[in-house]
Each structure stands twice: as structure tokens, then as C-alpha cells.
């Protein structure tokens, strides 16, 4: 029954000595069944006892992510862990083999990660440096080659004095260097200003990026380099004097642009020498790069390598271990430290106490230093609402998710998730009713279920995201198929599967025999008749109202079950019973006469209108119906409707008045308040059991802590004045009575959507296929093919995706609003088990999707 | 009318800013910061706030100067992002905002170079908000005067205009004076020009709603500057004659704001704090603000505990910016954001200083932070 109601929870306190805190927590995390309660939620994380450890774990994770970046850059493929259980066992094994206290393993790993990070980053920095060096050398080479072209041979000769006959001893100096391409214009301008136009500047692009890329390629390195495009500049200025102020100023300007200047050799020979020298340097640097790269790859390979006995890369192993450790410390922080022991509280599903104790004993056994391990003690949970815990499996998960998205069920209340498993796909099916479309959806579900394993491997597949919902999809498909048969609708065509009861004869339809009934679903002959749409509409409309009323009545019954379970008899008598009566007497009766009308045959146009009957029942309670539903006994009908109307009217004050009155008098007597009175017993219990001396003091302090927690009893303690109760009850009553009408009307969407679906399918069929397939010849064939493609695409795009979505949403609404508002409180909070498995699984997914 | 169309061009940028509102530290967080015992602790605290990413790679024992640089860098990055998302007038407007930081940077560089500080250190200390490519070329200045600096380097830059005006104004003086001129003087007059220019820009190009918000803020800022100038010149030893004081003041006080021109005569001649109070009493709540200001004539007695004029003014400024931040459909929100973030960084740095000096927790200096948006609750 753990899915009908959430599991019973017990509240325990846990006391662990400081020395064995890690061991105990490590053991408990394998259990997956503890929900730790934050001892003091006000306390900032940073001032908790293990904040330091959490921080260290974060640091390590950060370092690892740096390393991961590098791994990706060098295209190393990590082996990701697939099975968390075996990994956890492996962690355990490693711990066991170490023969040292467990928590110290993290210290070792931390050091190792630190070392690895430093080492690898150093290596990669070295590599980068070398690459830069090669870049600079090649750049220099390029500069010299280009400068030679620009300046020409005459520069060297210029060193010798000019002809004496020149009226001025003109000499030129030159500065050569490299700047970033984007600064080209600014550079020119500043030079112009500084020299007042007395210098000649030549700028030429160096294709350094190409060179850089080609070099990286030759070493199989990542090619997205960061180097900026650069330019070579040559300034020629008058006056060759090395120390002239003009030159100094120019130098300063050049320096301020941050790029290196290059000494231009004085003669051809020097030039040659320099070039040879550079080529040599280049070769050396390249050799060095090769070596460094090999070393780096070796270190990285060490990370990728699978560790013995472990099913994933060493890197992944470390990452997951650190994550696990962080999780442990975060949870340990929920405890509080008193002297040398930790105290904390947790929730545990009922009946697991022995298992936890077993674990604790186990921890003691495995603990090398034989420190005493922790103790648990059950406490009475007066102040807290227990978490809502369901044992979910892959089938129930998506349905519970549908419910949880609206609100987590209150602890131990009836879980709508259970009914949703069938009602949700069924209501969807009523709207999506089509044999072919339903079957396609069904096939999709089958595909997801049976090819799950192979689908999971394709991370980019669209189906991958649908895997968790595969059972939902298959059920939705199944019910759409089923309802398609009921409506006899196959892509807007009725199928004549069982042989229609009518056959055409002289342009008339003739019934085969008087008692002939089409065995299942709607007789296909309706499609051939002119009034098919009218008939189907009236049929679907009535069907949806009947389904709706049944659905809502069921919801009200669940309210009754809830009130009985929480022993809230006031609500049972003053809310549940009048609500049930009201619903049955109005819409239940309507359903009844709908069915009676179906079963009877009426003659001479005396068939009754249901709506008219319902309205007259209220407006003209004493007149005999004109067209009675029961043609033989109109008097009987009148009497019944009078009684039913009377009951329904009485129900309204019954819902409104007694509850606030009773609560008001109770309130005066006991000063015990109303509202969520299910928890009254808990509060009472608290007052009684104050005698428990041992725990009393502890509870006093807990009381203070709990004051911050959101809890029901706190709300209960607030004094509700009677006015508030009245308003509340008034709202409830009005909501129910009006809601009864509007919700019933709301179920008409079952008809409306199925109509829309049917009409769309018909339009697509008529426009694309009907008639187009008859044309003969090659052209006709081609056209037919073309129209078929259009038809298929439209059917897929509009009906199989958009309409599925739409019907899904409407089914969702019917559940959330019309069904659940009858009984569902939805103010619980989810059980959050302390489990390594969960945290590691969450992180596995991340790694895979990257 | 402009409220209807504000969102067309500037809605996205505004939305980002509104989102960034959440990144401001709260009073509770300030309280926690005050409880930090050491710089590493402060750093790890900041890592839990919005400043997380900009500090992660640093050594825990981070010097305050680098801390400031990191925080500013984050602000600059955000600002740059918004600038990149803006169009038309907003882009111009945001650029105007950055000019203030550029002026600061240039003046800091000049000052640093004068004091023979290495250019690399100077470059690493510049405010990233006011970075522009020419800044590194200021090095050329070494041994030169300002006019050649302007001619060679600053002429193309956005703040070249202000420099030009400044040079024109001071051209009457002898060239030599330039070199002796205090950088602080340059800074104040350049900022004055920037403020006036920005004011003009807001008046001419912005839509009415933005104008309304911004002009109000800028007027106050101008008044703030005026009061500062007057206040600091009272009893200043460098300005020994009354005439010199008045000319200097006239040069430095902005010609906008609530005080100008009505009270100009009075404040230019105010030689004591009381006279200054008297001069500004006609405007707004300035007299209340000045009431608590310490007497500038007793400057030697000031210490960390003194609540200086600047502190008082910043406090009032913060209130105004917080109000302007909550205004809808105006450019005031960008300006306020920048100012308030600056204040936040100032607060953090101040606290970091206090922590690193290990001052007692009851030291009055701990209270000397102005928390953005704390005025709104009252």
C-alpha cells in the first residue's frame, strides 16, 4: 500500500561520537533511506563544523574541472562510469585495503589531485611557452625577410658616408618591430604626431596566424590558438645618431605598444648569420615541444587509464569520489556538534530501524580503531511534518511526477498518483481517440521499452529524453487505440470490422434484422449517413459528462477515505457526506437519465431533452415534465426529481453551517484550533507526553529551532478567530457548489478535443488523399505519391506531435483541477534520502551529456 | 509617451540591469562579512555571493589591491556586456559614463609616472571600466609636458575634448606651471568638464523621463562637487591669498546644479564652514547634510573614526541612487547601478582593510559602510 499512501515515517535522533562520524555517515549513505533534517537551518553554511571540508572538496572539483578542460583539449576520451553500485563497492574495497581511517583517503586524493593539477598545468604551460617561443622566432624570421624586401639592399650601403658633395650629410636610422594588427592605425597616427610627419612608416601584415596554425597542426595540437594577427612595421627617420632625442622618443612610442623591436643587422653577412641562427633556434624549440608534448600526454593518459577493478577512468574515479565526499560532509553539516559528539535528526521509513542498527554495528566492526559508533533513538515527532515518501519504480515514476508537479501529497494522504496511472492515459485516449494514431503512439511506446538499452547509448537521440516516460506513452497509445475502436475512427474513416447492421438497398439503408447490434463501437454505417456528425457529437458529449461525473465522484470518495483515515469525523459528516449527496442528486441523476434515455425508445418526437429536464427540475419543481424521460410514468419522475432537488438544496447549508459552528464552540472550550485538524492528535499527544524527563530539555532547545521550520502545528497554534473560519467555509462551499457545475462542463473538453482531432484528421484525409489516389497513369502515380507525403507529414506534425501535446495538457488539467481539487491537499514535501547512489547518478548524467 | 517606446530599444538592457539587482549584497551578508576574522575567510565568503567566479582562481590570501581589481573587473565585464547589448542613444550614454573612469585612469597614470612608478604596475592598477587602448601610450609623456601628451596621445581619445578645454583654459599660465600642477587639480577640473558635458548630453539627447531622473542626480552630483571644492579649499595652505582661492574655486566648481548660479557669489567667498553652510542653506537639504561635517580647519585632528564630509555625502548619494534605480523607463537605472556597485566595492574593500588590520570589532570604523538600498526600507 505504500503507493496509495506515502510510507509511514519515524523520527529518530542520531548521536555519533566525533571520531566515528565519518564512518557512520559513510555506512548510512549506502542505505539510501535516511532523510536528514537540518538541525539549525538559520546557521550559515560557512560556520558549520565541516564547512572547511566542503570547501576543500569544492576546490578539488574545481581543479578537476580544469584538468578536464585539458583532457578535452588533447582529445582524450574518458571512460565514464556506468554502474554506480559497483563503483561504490569499489570505493568500499579501496577503503578496506587501505587499513587506515576512512576519512583520510580524501586527504590523499586531494594531495594527488593537487599534484597532478600542478604537474599537468606546468607541463601545459611549458608547452605553451615553447609554442610562444617558436612563434616569436618565426615572427622574427618573417620580420627580417619582409624588412629586407622593404628596405632593400641600399640600407646597408648607407652606413658608409654619403657623397661629400651632398649639401647635407643625410643619414637615416630605422626601427623595425612588430605590433598588433588592430593598433596599426593608431600607431601610424601617433608616430606621425610625434615626428610631425618626419618619419616614413611602412606597415605590412605578417601572416602569423597561418604560420601558427600550421605549426600547431604539425604537432597535432588544438588549432584554435589565441594569437592576434600582427603587423610588421618599419620606421625610417632622418638622423642615424643612436642617442638623438628624436630616436629616443620614437623608441618610447614603440615600446609603449608593448611589442618587441628587432635589431636590424648592419650588413648582409650579419643578416645571413642571424637567419641561420634563428633557423637553428627554431629547430631546437621544435624538438623541445615534441618532448614536452609527449610528457604531457603521458600524464594525461595516466588520468584516462582505467584503474584496476574499477569500471571507469582514474579521473572519473577521483571526481566521483570527491563528489561523494562532499555530499557526506554537506549532510554531516546538518548535525550539530556538542562537545565531542554529533547530534542530528532524521526521518526513516517505518520498519527500517533494525537495518539502521545493523549498519551501525557493521560500521563498528569495520572501524579499525573500534571507536564506539552512533546510536539512534526514536523520538516523537511533534513539531515536524514527516516527508512524503513513495517507493517508486520506473512505471510509477512518471505518474507520480505528474502529481508532484502540481504539489507533493501531504504526508499519508491518499496519493492521486495511483489512480493517475490508469485515468490519465484513459482520459487522454478519449480525446486522442483514433485507431491509427493510437497505434502509432503505442508502437512508439513499445520501441522505447524494448530498445531502451540501445537508445540510451545514443546520447543525442530525441528518443533518449522520452525513455523515462515510456510506460506513460505506451498506456496513452493503448487507450487511444481502444477509444478509437469505440468511436470507430481510423484516420477519419470508420472500419467495418464486424459487418454493419445496415446494407444499402435502392439508395436507402436497410437494417439486416431488428435485433442486430454492431458488436463493438459505433456502427460504421453512421459515417455514410448525413447526420454522422450530429450523432457523434451528442454521443461523445454525453459520454464525456458521464466519465467526468464518475471521475469527480471518485475524487469525493477519496476525500471520505482521507477523513476516515485521519479520524477527522467532523469533515466526514459535515463535508464529505453533503458533498457526495449533492453530486449524486444533481449530476449523478443527470447521468442516470442520460443512460435511461439511451435505453428507451420514444415515439412521435417525444424524446426528452436532457438539459431541459435538468433546468425544469429546478425552475418548475411542481410541473409534470412535458416530455418525460420515463414515458410510462411521468408522475414517478416528478416525485423523484422533487426529492433529489430537495436533498441537493439541503446539502448546501449542511456544507456551510455545522462545521464552523462546531469548531467555534470547540474553540471556546478548549482553545484548540481548527483547520488542518488531522494533526490535532499529534498536538494533543505532545501535551500529554511532556513527562518524558530525559528528552524534555533537549526538546526545549529543539522547540526553539523548530520555530523556524515550517510546520503544521505552528499554523495550528495561531489563533483562528471564528470570522476566519466562516469565510473559509463559505469559500469552500461556494467553490464546491459552483465547481460542481463548472467542473462537469469542463469535462466536455473530452468531447471537444476528440471532435477537433476527428475533424482535423478528416480534413487532412479529404484534402490530400481522397480522390487523389484514383487518377491513373504515371502522372497520377507521382501525384498520389506527392499527396501521400504531404498527408503523412501533416499527420505527423499536427496530429502526432501537436495534438498529442494538446490532449496531454488537457488530460493534465482534468486531473489537476477537476479531479484533485475534490480531495488533494498537496502541501507535503518530498523525502530526500541521504544516498550516495542518488548523488552519483545525478552527476553521471551530467558527465554523459557533456 | 517615451515610456511606451522605452522598451523598444532599451528594454533588454534595462532588464539585464534589473536582473543584476539581485547581485547586491544584503545587510545580512554585510553583517557576516564583518564577522570574518581573516582575508581568506572573507574571500571564501565572497565566493558564496555573486562574486564567486571572479575570485575562484586566486590565492586565498589575496591582497586588497588585487581584490579591488577583481571586483572592478567583474563590474566592468557586466558593464561591457550591457554596452554591447545597447543601441543608439543608450550606447552613447553608456560611453559617456565610462569617460569618468577614463579621466581617473589618465590622471592616475600621469601621477604615477611623475612619481616614477613602473609602468607595468600602473597598467595593472588601472580601473578596467575606464580602459582604452591609448592608455598604455601615456608612457611617452615621461619628461614632457601635458600639452604634448595631449597632442601626441590623447587627442583621439574620447576624453581628448576635455583635455583640450583644460589646456585652453590654463594656457594663459606659463608652460612650466603645467609640470608643477597637481594631478588632483587636473582631475577635478577634467571631471568638472565631463560633468557639464554629460549634463548637456542628457539635456539634449535623452527622453523626458530619463532626463528627469538623470538631471536630478547630476545636479546633486555637481552640488556635491562644489561643496567638496569649497570645503577642501577652506584653510588650504597652497592657496594663500583670498583672490587665488576664489579664482581656483571658480575654475573648479561646476556651472550646473542647484547651487549655481544663485548661490555662487556666496559660496565662492565662504572662508569658513559656517559661511559655507550659510551659502547652501537655500537648497534642498544641504544644510542638514553639512550640519554633521567636521570643521576643515581642524583637519589635523581627523582620524579613521571621523565621519568626513565625503561619507555624509556618499550616504545621501546612495539614497538618491537607490531611488533612481527603482524608477521605471529611464536611463537613470544604468547610472545608479554603476554608482551603487562602486559603493559596494568600496564597502568590501573597506571591510577587507579593516579585517586585514585586525581592528577590534567595536571600532567605529566598522560602521563606516554605506549599504546600497538600505535606505529604501526606512
XYZ file of C-alpha atoms in Angstrom, chain A residues 394-727:
334
model
C 10.133 3.037 -13.483
C 6.452 2.513 -14.217
C 5.043 4.628 -11.438
C 7.679 7.367 -11.589
C 6.220 9.466 -14.466
C 2.732 9.337 -12.981
C 3.931 10.408 -9.575
C 5.874 13.125 -11.343
C 2.630 14.365 -12.911
C 1.136 14.637 -9.446
C 4.222 16.139 -7.834
C 4.452 18.853 -10.448
C 1.171 20.133 -9.089
C 2.018 19.519 -5.463
C 3.609 16.879 -3.326
C 0.945 14.920 -1.464
C 0.595 15.650 2.194
C 2.106 13.022 4.444
C -0.066 9.908 4.377
C -2.918 11.359 2.402
C -4.392 9.427 -0.499
C -1.972 9.662 -3.358
C -3.667 10.604 -6.622
C -0.637 9.176 -8.407
C -2.018 5.695 -8.032
C -5.233 6.430 -9.946
C -3.450 8.622 -12.416
C -1.717 5.554 -13.798
C -4.942 4.474 -15.475
C -7.172 7.519 -15.520
C -4.607 9.785 -17.104
C -3.908 7.660 -20.183
C -7.586 6.844 -20.400
C -8.781 10.440 -20.478
C -6.003 11.178 -22.929
C -7.250 8.294 -25.017
C -10.803 9.629 -25.039
C -9.535 12.836 -26.575
C -6.986 11.294 -28.893
C -9.342 8.545 -29.999
C -8.136 7.205 -33.322
C -7.143 3.644 -34.109
C -4.240 4.530 -36.353
C -2.845 7.410 -34.319
C -3.241 5.499 -31.102
C -1.496 2.527 -32.606
C 1.411 4.673 -33.722
C 1.769 6.047 -30.221
C 1.553 2.516 -28.892
C 4.326 1.418 -31.247
C 6.418 4.330 -30.091
C 5.971 3.141 -26.520
C 6.917 -0.416 -27.476
C 10.005 0.850 -29.253
C 11.055 2.804 -26.184
C 10.517 -0.157 -23.896
C 12.208 -2.871 -25.888
C 15.034 -0.855 -27.413
C 15.734 1.068 -24.247
C 19.284 -0.199 -23.840
C 20.437 0.672 -27.311
C 18.630 4.003 -27.194
C 20.377 5.019 -24.021
C 23.716 4.763 -25.735
C 22.774 7.304 -28.357
C 23.026 10.389 -26.260
C 21.879 12.750 -28.978
C 18.769 10.800 -29.891
C 15.472 12.572 -29.444
C 14.006 9.376 -28.069
C 16.530 9.409 -25.285
C 14.644 12.053 -23.399
C 11.414 10.134 -23.734
C 12.794 6.985 -22.126
C 11.666 7.781 -18.571
C 8.120 8.242 -19.846
C 7.938 5.091 -21.906
C 5.271 3.381 -19.835
C 3.176 6.503 -19.877
C 3.439 6.651 -23.643
C 2.550 3.028 -24.197
C -0.505 3.328 -21.967
C -1.573 6.521 -23.685
C -1.217 4.779 -27.031
C -3.141 1.777 -25.822
C -6.094 3.782 -24.587
C -6.162 5.966 -27.680
C -6.311 2.775 -29.686
C -9.077 1.393 -27.506
C -11.138 4.553 -27.678
C -10.511 4.694 -31.389
C -12.278 1.352 -31.658
C -15.130 2.616 -29.543
C -15.576 5.657 -31.769
C -14.697 3.514 -34.784
C -12.366 6.069 -36.220
C -9.393 5.139 -38.361
C -7.819 8.293 -39.779
C -11.383 9.655 -40.009
C -12.681 6.518 -41.733
C -14.930 4.059 -39.955
C -13.860 0.445 -40.219
C -16.407 -2.190 -40.984
C -14.789 -4.884 -38.915
C -17.746 -6.895 -37.709
C -20.177 -6.290 -40.527
C -22.571 -3.388 -40.336
C -26.166 -3.996 -39.452
C -27.283 -1.941 -42.413
C -26.857 -2.529 -46.084
C -27.621 -0.218 -48.971
C -30.711 -1.057 -50.946
C -32.251 1.164 -53.569
C -30.491 4.221 -52.254
C -31.869 3.502 -48.823
C -30.243 1.916 -45.828
C -31.894 -1.210 -44.745
C -31.375 -2.857 -41.399
C -30.473 -6.510 -41.624
C -32.688 -7.617 -38.765
C -34.490 -5.911 -35.993
C -32.250 -7.095 -33.174
C -28.991 -6.553 -34.976
C -26.462 -4.645 -32.901
C -22.991 -3.748 -34.009
C -20.856 -5.760 -31.564
C -18.181 -3.234 -30.590
C -18.029 0.513 -31.047
C -20.061 2.655 -33.408
C -21.661 1.118 -36.449
C -19.678 2.274 -39.499
C -22.882 2.990 -41.341
C -23.124 6.241 -39.444
C -20.339 7.647 -41.491
C -22.266 7.129 -44.629
C -25.327 8.836 -43.209
C -25.703 12.579 -43.389
C -26.200 13.015 -39.658
C -22.985 11.355 -38.619
C -21.541 14.460 -37.037
C -24.683 15.239 -35.059
C -24.913 11.748 -33.785
C -21.245 11.505 -32.802
C -21.320 14.877 -31.089
C -24.291 14.057 -28.959
C -22.822 10.667 -28.141
C -19.361 11.954 -27.253
C -20.749 14.837 -25.272
C -22.858 12.591 -23.104
C -20.087 10.098 -22.728
C -17.680 12.749 -21.521
C -20.145 14.052 -18.953
C -20.700 10.545 -17.650
C -16.953 9.932 -17.410
C -16.490 13.289 -15.744
C -19.102 12.723 -13.085
C -17.711 9.283 -12.303
C -14.225 10.749 -12.062
C -15.346 13.519 -9.732
C -17.461 11.209 -7.576
C -14.402 9.069 -7.188
C -12.457 12.122 -6.086
C -15.104 12.891 -3.455
C -14.982 9.302 -2.234
C -11.237 9.696 -1.776
C -11.944 12.680 0.396
C -14.101 10.417 2.525
C -11.291 7.895 2.728
C -8.923 10.645 3.791
C -11.187 11.972 6.519
C -11.712 8.468 7.887
C -8.008 7.751 7.821
C -7.127 10.885 9.737
C -10.098 10.282 12.056
C -11.491 13.647 11.167
C -15.141 12.832 11.668
C -16.264 16.439 11.563
C -15.157 16.702 7.975
C -16.628 13.315 7.219
C -20.114 14.229 8.346
C -20.155 17.903 7.530
C -18.279 17.979 4.283
C -17.877 14.610 2.692
C -21.445 13.346 3.048
C -23.234 16.501 1.859
C -20.791 16.844 -0.998
C -21.362 13.288 -2.080
C -25.127 13.673 -1.835
C -25.067 16.922 -3.719
C -23.080 15.436 -6.546
C -25.239 12.321 -6.799
C -28.516 14.185 -6.604
C -27.645 16.610 -9.341
C -25.139 15.284 -11.830
C -25.422 11.690 -10.793
C -29.115 11.886 -11.619
C -28.321 13.572 -14.889
C -26.051 10.670 -15.836
C -28.765 8.308 -14.862
C -31.388 9.888 -17.112
C -28.882 10.072 -19.954
C -28.487 6.322 -19.756
C -32.225 5.794 -19.383
C -32.766 7.877 -22.462
C -30.303 5.740 -24.387
C -32.111 2.598 -23.377
C -35.635 3.758 -24.138
C -37.263 4.403 -27.480
C -39.513 7.399 -27.738
C -42.282 7.816 -30.255
C -43.739 10.773 -32.099
C -40.938 13.194 -31.368
C -41.441 12.987 -27.650
C -37.820 12.259 -26.861
C -36.859 14.405 -23.891
C -34.115 16.970 -23.888
C -31.747 16.278 -21.016
C -30.832 19.914 -20.482
C -34.447 20.999 -20.436
C -35.295 18.286 -17.972
C -32.473 19.328 -15.684
C -33.436 23.002 -15.815
C -37.118 22.408 -15.303
C -36.350 20.203 -12.376
C -35.129 23.284 -10.544
C -37.229 26.042 -12.090
C -40.581 24.291 -12.272
C -40.391 21.792 -9.458
C -44.143 21.174 -9.359
C -44.949 20.807 -13.052
C -45.115 17.463 -14.646
C -42.450 17.144 -17.377
C -43.767 17.647 -20.926
C -41.550 15.027 -22.463
C -40.804 12.675 -19.609
C -37.704 10.535 -19.632
C -39.749 7.696 -18.315
C -42.563 7.746 -20.846
C -44.717 5.365 -18.859
C -44.520 7.068 -15.501
C -44.158 10.858 -15.532
C -45.529 11.104 -12.010
C -42.765 8.911 -10.694
C -40.192 11.067 -12.390
C -41.692 14.194 -10.872
C -41.580 12.749 -7.393
C -38.016 11.557 -7.697
C -36.788 14.849 -9.050
C -38.546 16.730 -6.297
C -36.861 14.621 -3.637
C -33.462 14.874 -5.286
C -33.695 18.620 -5.695
C -34.722 18.968 -2.099
C -31.746 16.902 -0.916
C -29.349 18.893 -3.089
C -30.669 22.183 -1.756
C -30.428 20.993 1.836
C -26.849 19.895 1.243
C -25.730 23.458 0.645
C -26.435 24.825 4.160
C -25.276 21.481 5.513
C -21.880 22.085 3.967
C -21.822 25.676 5.090
C -23.150 25.849 8.626
C -22.387 22.970 11.012
C -18.620 22.847 10.687
C -17.878 26.443 11.654
C -20.446 26.306 14.401
C -18.963 23.177 15.963
C -15.432 24.465 15.569
C -16.440 27.764 17.109
C -17.840 26.126 20.205
C -14.818 23.823 20.499
C -12.576 26.782 20.113
C -14.195 28.491 23.023
C -13.935 25.418 25.204
C -10.515 24.049 24.529
C -8.641 26.807 22.839
C -7.681 24.242 20.298
C -7.848 25.485 16.828
C -9.229 24.233 13.597
C -8.117 23.978 10.051
C -5.836 21.064 9.439
C -7.336 19.211 12.280
C -5.790 15.951 11.178
C -2.797 16.989 13.164
C -4.682 17.671 16.305
C -3.932 14.256 17.699
C -0.244 14.967 17.319
C -0.520 18.220 19.175
C -2.505 16.640 21.937
C -0.020 13.884 22.232
C 2.674 16.414 22.744
C 0.923 17.967 25.666
C 0.498 14.584 27.288
C 3.968 13.246 26.902
C 5.821 16.165 28.384
C 6.643 13.854 31.260
C 9.490 12.250 29.409
C 12.085 13.911 31.574
C 15.134 12.744 29.742
C 14.265 14.254 26.473
C 12.452 17.175 27.849
C 15.352 19.506 27.989
C 16.544 18.572 24.608
C 13.149 19.247 23.275
C 13.095 22.684 24.715
C 16.044 23.625 22.605
C 14.595 21.812 19.650
C 11.429 23.717 20.116
C 13.297 26.886 19.532
C 14.951 25.559 16.449
C 11.747 24.241 15.147
C 10.128 27.597 15.494
C 11.846 28.448 12.271
C 10.641 25.398 10.469
C 7.504 25.413 8.520
C 5.265 23.110 10.408
C 1.631 22.435 10.698
C 1.436 22.574 14.403
C 2.782 26.063 14.256
C -0.007 27.052 11.984
C -2.362 25.320 14.344
C -1.148 27.324 17.259
C -2.113 30.518 15.599
C -5.445 31.571 16.923
C -8.071 31.412 14.287
C -10.930 33.656 15.095
C -14.324 32.429 14.116
C -14.688 35.009 11.354
C -11.853 33.438 9.521
C -13.409 30.027 9.874
C -16.675 31.294 8.467
C -15.061 32.930 5.496
